[in-house]
Amino acid sequence: MSIGDIVTLLRGGILQVLIMAAPLLLSALAVGLIIAILQAATSIQEQTLTFVPKMVVILVMLAIFGGLMFTYLGNYTTELFNRIPDMAR
């Protein structure tokens, strides 16, 4: 197994993490930004006001994209297991 193979495996793993985390993080970012703008406009500085909507949006996005994320992770894991005999050489 060469260094190029290791770099390819690491790159693939990082890409899978980004693909799976992006919908959740971007939705939480958007909700946080909207709530921050509303808090600045109304001068309400309650911390739970930002936490609860973010958690709800993350759970909804997880319900929507959970199957897709599981499919991507399963495909990547299967690909890694199929590559094990090549790594042993």
Short mmCIF file of C-alpha atoms in Angstrom, two decimals:
data_model
loop_
_atom_site.label_atom_id
_atom_site.label_comp_id
_atom_site.label_asym_id
_atom_site.label_seq_id
_atom_site.Cartn_x
_atom_site.Cartn_y
_atom_site.Cartn_z
CA MET A 1 0.00 0.00 0.00
CA SER A 2 1.57 3.23 -1.12
CA ILE A 3 1.29 6.70 0.30
CA GLY A 4 -0.95 7.65 -2.62
CA ASP A 5 -3.43 4.95 -1.62
CA ILE A 6 -3.44 6.18 1.96
CA VAL A 7 -4.03 9.76 0.83
CA THR A 8 -6.89 8.59 -1.39
CA LEU A 9 -8.50 6.75 1.53
CA LEU A 10 -8.15 9.76 3.81
CA ARG A 11 -9.49 12.11 1.15
CA GLY A 12 -12.49 9.84 0.62
CA GLY A 13 -13.17 9.68 4.36
CA ILE A 14 -12.99 13.44 4.75
CA LEU A 15 -15.28 13.89 1.76
CA GLN A 16 -17.81 11.49 3.27
CA VAL A 17 -17.76 13.40 6.57
CA LEU A 18 -18.33 16.68 4.73
CA ILE A 19 -21.17 15.24 2.64
CA MET A 20 -22.90 13.85 5.72
CA ALA A 21 -22.40 16.88 7.97
CA ALA A 22 -23.07 19.67 5.45
CA PRO A 23 -26.90 19.59 5.43
CA LEU A 24 -27.08 19.62 9.22
CA LEU A 25 -24.47 22.30 9.71
CA LEU A 26 -25.73 24.58 6.96
CA SER A 27 -29.31 24.41 8.21
CA ALA A 28 -28.18 25.16 11.79
CA LEU A 29 -26.09 28.03 10.46
CA ALA A 30 -29.03 29.51 8.56
CA VAL A 31 -31.39 29.25 11.53
CA GLY A 32 -28.77 30.72 13.86
CA LEU A 33 -28.22 33.64 11.52
CA ILE A 34 -31.94 34.35 11.20
CA ILE A 35 -32.45 34.20 14.96
CA ALA A 36 -29.39 36.39 15.58
CA ILE A 37 -30.80 39.02 13.24
CA LEU A 38 -34.17 38.85 15.01
CA GLN A 39 -32.48 39.12 18.41
CA ALA A 40 -30.46 42.12 17.29
CA ALA A 41 -33.57 43.81 15.90
CA THR A 42 -35.67 43.21 19.01
CA SER A 43 -32.91 43.45 21.67
CA ILE A 44 -33.89 40.08 23.14
CA GLN A 45 -30.78 38.31 24.41
CA GLU A 46 -32.13 34.95 25.56
CA GLN A 47 -29.75 32.04 24.95
CA THR A 48 -32.42 29.35 24.81
CA LEU A 49 -34.09 31.22 21.98
CA THR A 50 -31.21 30.24 19.71
CA PHE A 51 -30.71 26.72 21.06
CA VAL A 52 -34.21 25.25 20.74
CA PRO A 53 -34.90 26.20 17.08
CA LYS A 54 -31.46 24.95 16.03
CA MET A 55 -32.09 21.61 17.71
CA VAL A 56 -35.50 21.30 16.07
CA VAL A 57 -34.09 22.11 12.62
CA ILE A 58 -31.20 19.68 13.07
CA LEU A 59 -33.61 16.89 14.06
CA VAL A 60 -35.88 17.65 11.08
CA MET A 61 -32.92 17.69 8.69
CA LEU A 62 -31.67 14.44 10.21
CA ALA A 63 -35.08 12.89 9.62
CA ILE A 64 -35.06 14.10 6.01
CA PHE A 65 -31.45 13.29 5.11
CA GLY A 66 -30.82 10.42 7.54
CA GLY A 67 -31.52 7.70 4.98
CA LEU A 68 -29.29 9.33 2.39
CA MET A 69 -26.51 9.79 4.93
CA PHE A 70 -26.79 6.14 5.98
CA THR A 71 -26.66 5.04 2.33
CA TYR A 72 -23.50 7.09 1.67
CA LEU A 73 -21.85 5.72 4.80
CA GLY A 74 -22.83 2.14 3.92
CA ASN A 75 -21.48 2.47 0.39
CA TYR A 76 -18.19 3.93 1.65
CA THR A 77 -17.85 1.18 4.27
CA THR A 78 -18.54 -1.51 1.67
CA GLU A 79 -15.93 0.06 -0.61
CA LEU A 80 -13.38 0.02 2.22
CA PHE A 81 -14.10 -3.63 3.04
CA ASN A 82 -13.72 -4.55 -0.63
CA ARG A 83 -10.32 -2.85 -0.68
CA ILE A 84 -8.94 -4.80 2.31
CA PRO A 85 -7.41 -7.63 0.20
CA ASP A 86 -5.59 -5.03 -1.93
CA MET A 87 -4.27 -3.33 1.21
CA ALA A 88 -2.81 -6.58 2.54
CA ARG A 89 -0.43 -6.92 -0.41
#
